[in-house]
CSV table of C-alpha atoms and ligand atoms in Angstrom, one decimal:
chain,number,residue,atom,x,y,z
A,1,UNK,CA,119.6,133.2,118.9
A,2,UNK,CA,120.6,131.3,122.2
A,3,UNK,CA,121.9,128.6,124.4
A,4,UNK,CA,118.8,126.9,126.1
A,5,UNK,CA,120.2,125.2,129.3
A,6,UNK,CA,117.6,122.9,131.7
A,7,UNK,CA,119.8,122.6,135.2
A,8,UNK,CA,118.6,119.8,137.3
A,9,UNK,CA,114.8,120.9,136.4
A,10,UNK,CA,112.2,119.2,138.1
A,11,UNK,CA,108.7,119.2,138.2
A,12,UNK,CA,106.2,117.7,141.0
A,13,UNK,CA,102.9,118.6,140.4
A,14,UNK,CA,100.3,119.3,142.8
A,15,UNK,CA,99.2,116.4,145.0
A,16,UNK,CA,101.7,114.0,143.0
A,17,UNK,CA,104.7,112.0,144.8
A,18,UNK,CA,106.4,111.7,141.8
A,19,UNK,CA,108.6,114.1,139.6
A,20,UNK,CA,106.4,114.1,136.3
A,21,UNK,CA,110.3,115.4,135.4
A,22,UNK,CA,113.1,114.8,137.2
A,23,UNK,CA,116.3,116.7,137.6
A,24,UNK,CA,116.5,117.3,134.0
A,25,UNK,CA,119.9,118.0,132.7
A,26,UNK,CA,120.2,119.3,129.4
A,27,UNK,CA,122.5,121.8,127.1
A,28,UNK,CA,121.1,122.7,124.1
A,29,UNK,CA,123.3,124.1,121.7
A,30,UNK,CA,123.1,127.9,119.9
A,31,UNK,CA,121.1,127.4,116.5
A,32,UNK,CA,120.5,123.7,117.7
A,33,UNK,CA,117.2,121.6,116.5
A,34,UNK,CA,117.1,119.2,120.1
A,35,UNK,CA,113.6,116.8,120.1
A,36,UNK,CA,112.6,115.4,122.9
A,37,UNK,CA,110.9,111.7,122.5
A,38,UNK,CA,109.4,109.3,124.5
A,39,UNK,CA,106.2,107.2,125.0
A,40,UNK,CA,103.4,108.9,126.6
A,41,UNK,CA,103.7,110.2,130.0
A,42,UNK,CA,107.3,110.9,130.0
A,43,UNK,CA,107.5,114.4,130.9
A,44,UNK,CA,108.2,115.6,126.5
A,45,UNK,CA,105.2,118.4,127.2
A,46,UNK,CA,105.8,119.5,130.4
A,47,UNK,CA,109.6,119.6,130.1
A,48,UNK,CA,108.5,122.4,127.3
A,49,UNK,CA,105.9,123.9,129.1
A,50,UNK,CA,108.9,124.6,131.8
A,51,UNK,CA,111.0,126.2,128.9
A,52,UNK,CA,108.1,128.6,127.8
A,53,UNK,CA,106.9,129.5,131.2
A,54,UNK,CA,103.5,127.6,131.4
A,55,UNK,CA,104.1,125.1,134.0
A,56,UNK,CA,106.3,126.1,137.3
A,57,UNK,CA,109.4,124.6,137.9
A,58,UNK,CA,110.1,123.0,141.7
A,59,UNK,CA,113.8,122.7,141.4
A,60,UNK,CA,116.5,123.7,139.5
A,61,UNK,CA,117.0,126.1,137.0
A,62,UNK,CA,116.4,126.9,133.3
A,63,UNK,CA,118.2,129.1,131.0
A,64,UNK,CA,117.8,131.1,127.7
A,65,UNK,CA,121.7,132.3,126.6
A,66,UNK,CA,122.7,133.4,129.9
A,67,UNK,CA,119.1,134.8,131.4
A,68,UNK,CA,117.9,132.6,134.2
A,69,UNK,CA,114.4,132.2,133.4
A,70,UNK,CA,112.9,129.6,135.8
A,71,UNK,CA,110.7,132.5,137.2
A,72,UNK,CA,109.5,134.6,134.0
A,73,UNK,CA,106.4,135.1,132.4
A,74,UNK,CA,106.1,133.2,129.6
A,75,UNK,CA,106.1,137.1,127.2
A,76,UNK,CA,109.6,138.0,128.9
A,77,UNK,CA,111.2,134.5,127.9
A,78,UNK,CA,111.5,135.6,124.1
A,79,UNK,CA,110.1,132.3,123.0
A,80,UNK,CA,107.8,131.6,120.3
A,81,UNK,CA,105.7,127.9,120.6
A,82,UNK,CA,103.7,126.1,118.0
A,83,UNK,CA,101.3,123.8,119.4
A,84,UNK,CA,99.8,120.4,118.3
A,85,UNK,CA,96.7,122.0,117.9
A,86,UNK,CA,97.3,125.3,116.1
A,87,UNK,CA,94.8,127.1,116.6
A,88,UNK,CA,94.3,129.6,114.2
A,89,UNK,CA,92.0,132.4,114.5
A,90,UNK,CA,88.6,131.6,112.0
A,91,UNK,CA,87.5,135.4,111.5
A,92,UNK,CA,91.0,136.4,110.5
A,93,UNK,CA,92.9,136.3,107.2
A,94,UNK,CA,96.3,134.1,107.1
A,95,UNK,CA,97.8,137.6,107.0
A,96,UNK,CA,96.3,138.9,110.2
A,97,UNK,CA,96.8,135.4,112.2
A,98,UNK,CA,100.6,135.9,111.3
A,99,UNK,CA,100.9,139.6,112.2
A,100,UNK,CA,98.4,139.1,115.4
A,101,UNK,CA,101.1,138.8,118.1
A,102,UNK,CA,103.0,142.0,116.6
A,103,UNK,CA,99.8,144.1,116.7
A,104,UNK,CA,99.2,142.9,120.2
A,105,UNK,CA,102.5,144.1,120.9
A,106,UNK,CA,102.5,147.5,119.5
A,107,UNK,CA,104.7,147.0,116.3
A,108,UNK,CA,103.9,149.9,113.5
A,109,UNK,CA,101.9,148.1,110.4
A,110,UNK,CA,103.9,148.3,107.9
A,111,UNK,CA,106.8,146.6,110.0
A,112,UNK,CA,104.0,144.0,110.3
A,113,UNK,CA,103.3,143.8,106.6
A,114,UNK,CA,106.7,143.7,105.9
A,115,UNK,CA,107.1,140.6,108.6
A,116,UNK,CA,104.1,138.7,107.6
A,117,UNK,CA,105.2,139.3,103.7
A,118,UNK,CA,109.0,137.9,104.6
A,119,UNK,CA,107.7,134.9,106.2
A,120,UNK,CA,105.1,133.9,103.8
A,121,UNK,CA,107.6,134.0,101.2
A,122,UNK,CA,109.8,131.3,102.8
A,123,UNK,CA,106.4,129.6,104.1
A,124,UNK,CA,105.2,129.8,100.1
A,125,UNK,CA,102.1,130.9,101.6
A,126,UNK,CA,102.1,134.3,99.6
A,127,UNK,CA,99.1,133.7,97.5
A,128,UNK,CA,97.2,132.8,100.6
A,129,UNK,CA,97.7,135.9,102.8
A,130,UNK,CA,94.1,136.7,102.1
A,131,UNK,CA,92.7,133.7,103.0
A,132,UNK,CA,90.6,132.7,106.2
A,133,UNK,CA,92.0,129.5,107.6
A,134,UNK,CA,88.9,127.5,107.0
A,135,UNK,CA,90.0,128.1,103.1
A,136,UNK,CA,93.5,126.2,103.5
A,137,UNK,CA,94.7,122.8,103.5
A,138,UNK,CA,96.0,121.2,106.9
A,139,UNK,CA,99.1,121.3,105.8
A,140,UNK,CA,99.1,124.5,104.6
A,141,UNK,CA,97.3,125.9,108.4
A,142,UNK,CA,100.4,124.4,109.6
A,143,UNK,CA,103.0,126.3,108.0
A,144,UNK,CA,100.8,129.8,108.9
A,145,UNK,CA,101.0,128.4,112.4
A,146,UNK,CA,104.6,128.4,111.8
A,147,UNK,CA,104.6,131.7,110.6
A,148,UNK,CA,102.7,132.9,113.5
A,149,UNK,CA,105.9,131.5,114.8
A,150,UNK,CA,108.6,132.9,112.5
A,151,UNK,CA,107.5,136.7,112.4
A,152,UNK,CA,108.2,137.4,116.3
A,153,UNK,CA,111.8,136.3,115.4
A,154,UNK,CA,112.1,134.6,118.8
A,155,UNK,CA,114.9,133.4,120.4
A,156,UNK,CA,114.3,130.0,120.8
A,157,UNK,CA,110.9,127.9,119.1
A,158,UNK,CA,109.3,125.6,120.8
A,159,UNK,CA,107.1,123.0,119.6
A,160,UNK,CA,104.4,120.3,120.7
A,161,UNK,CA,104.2,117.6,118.3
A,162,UNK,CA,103.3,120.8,115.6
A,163,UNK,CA,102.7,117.4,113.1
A,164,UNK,CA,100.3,115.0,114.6
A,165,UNK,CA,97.1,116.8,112.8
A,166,UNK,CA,98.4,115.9,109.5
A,167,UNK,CA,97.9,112.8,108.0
A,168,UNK,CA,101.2,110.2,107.0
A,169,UNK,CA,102.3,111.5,103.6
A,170,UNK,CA,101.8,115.4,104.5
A,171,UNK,CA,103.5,115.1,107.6
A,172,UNK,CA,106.5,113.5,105.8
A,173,UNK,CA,106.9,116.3,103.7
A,174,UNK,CA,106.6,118.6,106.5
A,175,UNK,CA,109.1,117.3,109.1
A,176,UNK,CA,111.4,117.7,106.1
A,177,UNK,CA,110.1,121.6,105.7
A,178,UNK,CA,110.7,122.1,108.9
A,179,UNK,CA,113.7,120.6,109.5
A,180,UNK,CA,115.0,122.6,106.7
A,181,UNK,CA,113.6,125.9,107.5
A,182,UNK,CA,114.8,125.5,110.9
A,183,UNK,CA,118.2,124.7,109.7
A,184,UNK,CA,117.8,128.1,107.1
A,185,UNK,CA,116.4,130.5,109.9
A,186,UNK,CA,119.6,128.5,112.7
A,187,UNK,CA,117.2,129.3,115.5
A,188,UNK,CA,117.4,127.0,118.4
A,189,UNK,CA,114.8,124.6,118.5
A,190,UNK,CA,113.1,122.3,121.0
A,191,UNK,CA,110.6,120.3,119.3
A,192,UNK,CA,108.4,117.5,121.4
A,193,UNK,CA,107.1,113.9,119.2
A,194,UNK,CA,106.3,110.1,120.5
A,195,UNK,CA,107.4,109.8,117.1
A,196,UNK,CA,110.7,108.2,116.9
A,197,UNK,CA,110.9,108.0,113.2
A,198,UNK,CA,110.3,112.1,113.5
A,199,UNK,CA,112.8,112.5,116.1
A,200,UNK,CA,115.3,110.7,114.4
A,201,UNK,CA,114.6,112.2,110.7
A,202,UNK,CA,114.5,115.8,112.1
A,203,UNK,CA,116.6,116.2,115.1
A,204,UNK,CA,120.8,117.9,115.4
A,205,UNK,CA,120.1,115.4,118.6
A,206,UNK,CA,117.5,113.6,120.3
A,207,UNK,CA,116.7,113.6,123.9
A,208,UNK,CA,115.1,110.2,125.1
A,209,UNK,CA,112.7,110.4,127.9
A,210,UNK,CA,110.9,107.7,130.3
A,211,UNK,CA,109.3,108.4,133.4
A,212,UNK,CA,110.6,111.8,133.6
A,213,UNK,CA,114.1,110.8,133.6
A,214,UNK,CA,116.3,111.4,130.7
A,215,UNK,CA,117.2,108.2,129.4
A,216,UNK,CA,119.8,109.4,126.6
A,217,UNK,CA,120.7,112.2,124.8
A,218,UNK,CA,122.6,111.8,121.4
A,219,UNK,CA,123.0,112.5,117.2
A,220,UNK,CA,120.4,110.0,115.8
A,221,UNK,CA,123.8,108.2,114.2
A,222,UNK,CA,124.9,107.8,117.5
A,223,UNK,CA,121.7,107.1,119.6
A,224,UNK,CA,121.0,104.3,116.7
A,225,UNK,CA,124.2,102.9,117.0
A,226,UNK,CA,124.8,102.6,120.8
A,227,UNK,CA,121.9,103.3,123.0
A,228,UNK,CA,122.4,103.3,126.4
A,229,UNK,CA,120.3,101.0,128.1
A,230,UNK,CA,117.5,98.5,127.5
A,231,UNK,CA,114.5,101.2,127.2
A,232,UNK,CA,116.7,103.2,124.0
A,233,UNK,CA,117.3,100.2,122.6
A,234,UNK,CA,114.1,99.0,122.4
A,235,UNK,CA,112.8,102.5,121.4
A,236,UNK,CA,115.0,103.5,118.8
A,237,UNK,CA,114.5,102.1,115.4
A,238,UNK,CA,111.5,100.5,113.5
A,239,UNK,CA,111.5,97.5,113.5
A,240,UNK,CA,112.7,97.7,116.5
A,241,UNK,CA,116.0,96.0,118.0
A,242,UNK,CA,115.5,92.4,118.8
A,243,UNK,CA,116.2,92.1,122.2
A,244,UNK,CA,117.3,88.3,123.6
A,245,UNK,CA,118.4,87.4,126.9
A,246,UNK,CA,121.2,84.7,126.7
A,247,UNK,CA,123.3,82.6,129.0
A,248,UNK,CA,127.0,84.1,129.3
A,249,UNK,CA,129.2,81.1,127.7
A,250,UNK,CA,133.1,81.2,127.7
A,251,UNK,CA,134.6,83.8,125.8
A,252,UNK,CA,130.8,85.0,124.4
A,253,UNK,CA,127.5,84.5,124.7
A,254,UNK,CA,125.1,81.4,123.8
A,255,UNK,CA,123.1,81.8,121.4
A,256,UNK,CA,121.4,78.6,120.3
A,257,UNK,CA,124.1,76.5,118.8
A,258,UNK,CA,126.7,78.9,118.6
A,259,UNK,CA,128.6,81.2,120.8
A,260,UNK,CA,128.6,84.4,119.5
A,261,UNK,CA,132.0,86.5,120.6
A,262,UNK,CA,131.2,89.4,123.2
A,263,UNK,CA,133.2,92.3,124.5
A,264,UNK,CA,135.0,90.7,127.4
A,265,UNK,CA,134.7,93.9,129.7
A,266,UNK,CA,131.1,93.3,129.0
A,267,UNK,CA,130.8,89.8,130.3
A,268,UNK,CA,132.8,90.8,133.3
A,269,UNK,CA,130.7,93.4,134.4
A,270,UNK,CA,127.8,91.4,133.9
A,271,UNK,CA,129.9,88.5,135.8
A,272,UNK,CA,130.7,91.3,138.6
A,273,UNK,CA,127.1,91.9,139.2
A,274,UNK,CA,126.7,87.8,139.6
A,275,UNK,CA,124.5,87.7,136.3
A,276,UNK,CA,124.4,84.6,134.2
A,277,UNK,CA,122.6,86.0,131.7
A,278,UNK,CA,123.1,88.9,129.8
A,279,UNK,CA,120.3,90.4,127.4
A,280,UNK,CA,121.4,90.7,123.5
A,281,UNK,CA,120.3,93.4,120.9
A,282,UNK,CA,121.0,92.6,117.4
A,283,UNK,CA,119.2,94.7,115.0
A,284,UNK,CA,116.7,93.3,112.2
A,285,UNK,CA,119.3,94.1,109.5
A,286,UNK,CA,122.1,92.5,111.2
A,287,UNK,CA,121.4,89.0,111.2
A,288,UNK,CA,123.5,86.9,109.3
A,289,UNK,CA,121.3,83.5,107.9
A,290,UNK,CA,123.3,80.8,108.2
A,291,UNK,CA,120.8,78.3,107.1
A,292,UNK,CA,117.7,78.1,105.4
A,293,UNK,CA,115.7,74.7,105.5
A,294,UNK,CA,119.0,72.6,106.4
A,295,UNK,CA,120.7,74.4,103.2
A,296,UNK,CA,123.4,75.9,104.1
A,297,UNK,CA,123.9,79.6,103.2
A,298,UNK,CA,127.0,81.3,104.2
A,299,UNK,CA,130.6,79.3,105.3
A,300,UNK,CA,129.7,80.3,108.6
A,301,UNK,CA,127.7,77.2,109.6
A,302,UNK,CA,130.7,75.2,108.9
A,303,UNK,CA,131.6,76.2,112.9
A,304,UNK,CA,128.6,73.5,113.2
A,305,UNK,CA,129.3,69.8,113.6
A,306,UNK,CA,125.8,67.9,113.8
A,307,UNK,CA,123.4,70.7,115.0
A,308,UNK,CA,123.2,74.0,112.4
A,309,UNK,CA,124.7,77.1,113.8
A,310,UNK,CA,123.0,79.9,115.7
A,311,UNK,CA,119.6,80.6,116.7
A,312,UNK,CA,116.3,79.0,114.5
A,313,UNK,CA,114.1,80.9,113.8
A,314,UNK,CA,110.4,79.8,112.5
A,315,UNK,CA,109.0,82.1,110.0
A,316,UNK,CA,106.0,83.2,110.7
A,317,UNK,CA,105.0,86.1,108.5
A,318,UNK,CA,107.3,87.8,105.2
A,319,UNK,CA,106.8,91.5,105.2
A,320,UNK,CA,107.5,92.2,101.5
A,321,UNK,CA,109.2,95.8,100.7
A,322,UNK,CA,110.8,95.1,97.5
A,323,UNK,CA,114.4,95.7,98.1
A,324,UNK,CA,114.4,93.7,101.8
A,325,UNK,CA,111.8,92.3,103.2
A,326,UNK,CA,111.8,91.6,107.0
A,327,UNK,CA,110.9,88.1,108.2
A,328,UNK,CA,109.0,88.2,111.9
A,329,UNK,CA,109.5,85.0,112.9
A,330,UNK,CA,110.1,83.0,116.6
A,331,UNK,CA,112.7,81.7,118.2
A,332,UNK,CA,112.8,79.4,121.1
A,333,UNK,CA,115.2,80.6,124.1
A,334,UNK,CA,115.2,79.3,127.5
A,335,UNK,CA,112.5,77.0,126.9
A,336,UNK,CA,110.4,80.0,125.6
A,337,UNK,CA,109.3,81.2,122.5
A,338,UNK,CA,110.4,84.7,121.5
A,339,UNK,CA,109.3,87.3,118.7
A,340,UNK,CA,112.2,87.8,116.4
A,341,UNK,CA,112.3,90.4,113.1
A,342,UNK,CA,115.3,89.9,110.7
A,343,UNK,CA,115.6,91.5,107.4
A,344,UNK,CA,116.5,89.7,104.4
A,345,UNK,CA,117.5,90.2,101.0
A,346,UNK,CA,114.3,91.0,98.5
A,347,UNK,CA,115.1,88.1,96.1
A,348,UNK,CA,115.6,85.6,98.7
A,349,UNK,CA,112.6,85.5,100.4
A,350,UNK,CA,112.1,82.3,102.9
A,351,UNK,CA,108.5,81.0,103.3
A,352,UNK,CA,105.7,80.8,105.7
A,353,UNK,CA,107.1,78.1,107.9
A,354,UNK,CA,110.3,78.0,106.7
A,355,UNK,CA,113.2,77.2,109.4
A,356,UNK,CA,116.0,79.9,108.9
A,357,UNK,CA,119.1,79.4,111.3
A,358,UNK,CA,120.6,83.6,112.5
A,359,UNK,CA,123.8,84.2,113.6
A,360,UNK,CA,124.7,88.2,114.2
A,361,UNK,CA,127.3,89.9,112.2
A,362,UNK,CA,130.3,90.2,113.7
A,363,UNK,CA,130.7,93.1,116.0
A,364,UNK,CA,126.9,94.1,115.1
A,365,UNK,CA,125.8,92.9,119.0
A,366,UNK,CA,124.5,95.3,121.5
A,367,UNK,CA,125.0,93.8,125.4
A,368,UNK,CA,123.1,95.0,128.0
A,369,UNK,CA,122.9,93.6,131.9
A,370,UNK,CA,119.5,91.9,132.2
A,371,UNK,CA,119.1,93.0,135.5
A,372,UNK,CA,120.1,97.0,135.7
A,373,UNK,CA,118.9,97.2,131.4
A,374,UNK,CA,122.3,99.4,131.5
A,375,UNK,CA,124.8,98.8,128.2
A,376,UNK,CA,127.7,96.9,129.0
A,377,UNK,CA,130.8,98.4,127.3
A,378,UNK,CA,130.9,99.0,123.5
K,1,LIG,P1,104.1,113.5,127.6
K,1,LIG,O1,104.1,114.9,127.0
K,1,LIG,O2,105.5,112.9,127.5
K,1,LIG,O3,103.0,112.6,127.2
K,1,LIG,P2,103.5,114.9,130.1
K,1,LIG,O4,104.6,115.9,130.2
K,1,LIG,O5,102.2,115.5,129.5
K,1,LIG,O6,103.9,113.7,129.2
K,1,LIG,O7,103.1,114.3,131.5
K,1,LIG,C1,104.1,113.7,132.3
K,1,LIG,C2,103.4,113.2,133.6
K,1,LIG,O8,102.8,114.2,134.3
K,1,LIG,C3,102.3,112.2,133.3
K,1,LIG,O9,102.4,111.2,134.3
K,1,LIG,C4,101.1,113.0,133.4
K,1,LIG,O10,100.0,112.2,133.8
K,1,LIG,C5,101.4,114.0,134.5
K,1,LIG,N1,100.7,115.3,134.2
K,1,LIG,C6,100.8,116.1,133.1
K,1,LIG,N2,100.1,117.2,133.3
K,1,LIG,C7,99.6,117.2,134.6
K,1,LIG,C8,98.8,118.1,135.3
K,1,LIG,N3,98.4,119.3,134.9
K,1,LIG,N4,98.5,117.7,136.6
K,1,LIG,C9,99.0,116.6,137.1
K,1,LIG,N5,99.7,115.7,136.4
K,1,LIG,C10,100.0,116.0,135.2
């Protein structure tokens, strides 16, 4: 087991004027599970490729424990990768693909057996040691790709979106397997997904990529609950945050009728900057409804004296999940319309064209400077 350390890594490749990563920083702990996210293009699979040795790094330095490895081979780095596409030898049994990279390196048979036998049991892949691959499931191809994995006892896995070949219910169940295996085996792990729900669901922490610039790097709990700029925010979280740009008012923030109470060192920054606006995240589930078709629904719209309180919103479409349901709906701000998700309570579903009036919860706003996308305070 081991530290994994990336010191201002960088990558340029050939005939490029841009850093496909840039100066990565990151510190990965002993025994840690670290995922890196991000859209396409972000640098997720070359920043690994630089950790296993199979793309060259132009500046900086990486680290495995305290071994500077920026310069090995990718076989002296004591790494072990699973790839999106695994691979798997046809002509061999599940056995033999497991023990494949101990018999290339020398290691007696019946260590192998043993090895292969050890895994498989905590793969439950024993009654399939036999097998050829082309006589498995996908799912169960993926966890002898694993084993290839496990049985070399590396220092540090690394793996390349090791789910996307499954379809949506198996690769539930795996994240889960492998989240859990890696948490039994404590071997460091850097895993690579576009997948946010994965990253989220699977990762000790999550490492938020864009450009090749690390945007954020944070628990889920804490990546969820105060990204750092405009691009996590938006990223993070499915539905995703509902992101509003609003006029700065006194003491707040307008936000349609109301003016919704904001962190005052926020609004000075923004101020300091000479912003008028800054841009609002409030989170489908944090949406108070304040009115519903000129009912009123909670005391809050009692701030109100002709026009209802807060923001309305028309409803457009009722996602139905049984306990909430999330209501996409616009909103008009600035003269514009906007796209705006809000959950609701199950049992009190508005209708198509209904006219629901949002106010956040209190202290559930997220400000960020419209111009820089940076956070502004908490
Ligand atoms: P991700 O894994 O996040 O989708 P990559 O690490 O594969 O992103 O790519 C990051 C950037 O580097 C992209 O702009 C991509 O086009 C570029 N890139 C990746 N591989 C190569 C390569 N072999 N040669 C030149 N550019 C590359």
């Amino acid at each position: 087991m081991a530290t994994v350390t990336y010191d201002q890594a960088t990558r340029i490749y050939p005939g490029s004027d841009k850093p496909a990563v840039d100066k990565l920083d990151i510190a990965i702990e002993d025994g840690e599970f670290l995922v890196l996210v991000g859209p396409s293009g972000c640098g997720k699979s070359t920043s690994l490729r630089m950790l296993a040795g199979l793309e060259d790094v132009d500046g900086g330095a990486i680290r495995i424990g305290d071994r500077d490895v920026t310069h090995l081979p990718p076989k002296d780095r004591d790494i072990a990768m699973v790839f999106q596409n695994y691979a798997l030898y046809p002509h061999m049994t599940v056995a033999d693909n497991m023990g494949f990279a101990l018999k290339i390196a020398g290691v007696p048979k019946a260590e192998i057996r043993q090895k292969v036998e050890d895994a498989a049991k905590i793969l439950d892949l024993t009654e399939y040691l036999g097998r050829k691959p082309k006589a498995l499931s996908g799912g169960q191809r993926q966890r002898v790709a694993m084993g290839r994995a496990i049985v070399r006892e590396p220092q540090v896995f690394l793996m390349d979106e090791p789910l996307s070949n499954l379809d949506a219910k198996l690769r539930v169940q795996t994240r889960t397997q492998i989240a859990g295996l890696q948490r039994r085996l404590g071997i460091t792990t850097v895993y690579v997904t576009h997948d946010q729900v994965e990253a989220m669901t699977m990762g000790d922490r999550v490492a938020v990529l864009k450009d090749g610039l690390l945007q954020q790097i944070d628990s889920p709990r804490s990546m969820y609950d105060r990204p750092a700029n405009l691009f996590v925010a938006g990223f993070i979280g499915s539905p995703a945050m509902n992101l509003i740009e609003v006029p700065i008012a006194d003491g707040g923030v307008k936000f349609g009728n109301s003016v919704v109470p904001v962190g005052r060192d926020a609004l000075a920054t923004a101020a300091d900057k000479g912003d008028t606006t800054v841009t609002v995240g409030v989170r489908p589930e944090h949406f108070e409804i304040v009115e519903q078709n000129g009912a009123a629904v909670a005391a809050l719209s009692k701030a109100s004296s002709d026009a209802p309180a807060g923001l309305a919103v028309t409803v457009n479409v009722v996602e139905e999940l049984g306990a909430d349901a999330y209501v996409y709906g616009t909103v008009e701000v600035g003269g514009a319309p906007k796209d705006l998700v809000v959950r609701v309570n199950g049992r009190q579903v508005p209708e198509k064209g209904a006219t629901l009036h949002v106010v956040p919860q209190p202290g559930e706003t997220h400000v960020f400077s419209t111009s820089s996308g940076e956070r502004l305070a908490d």
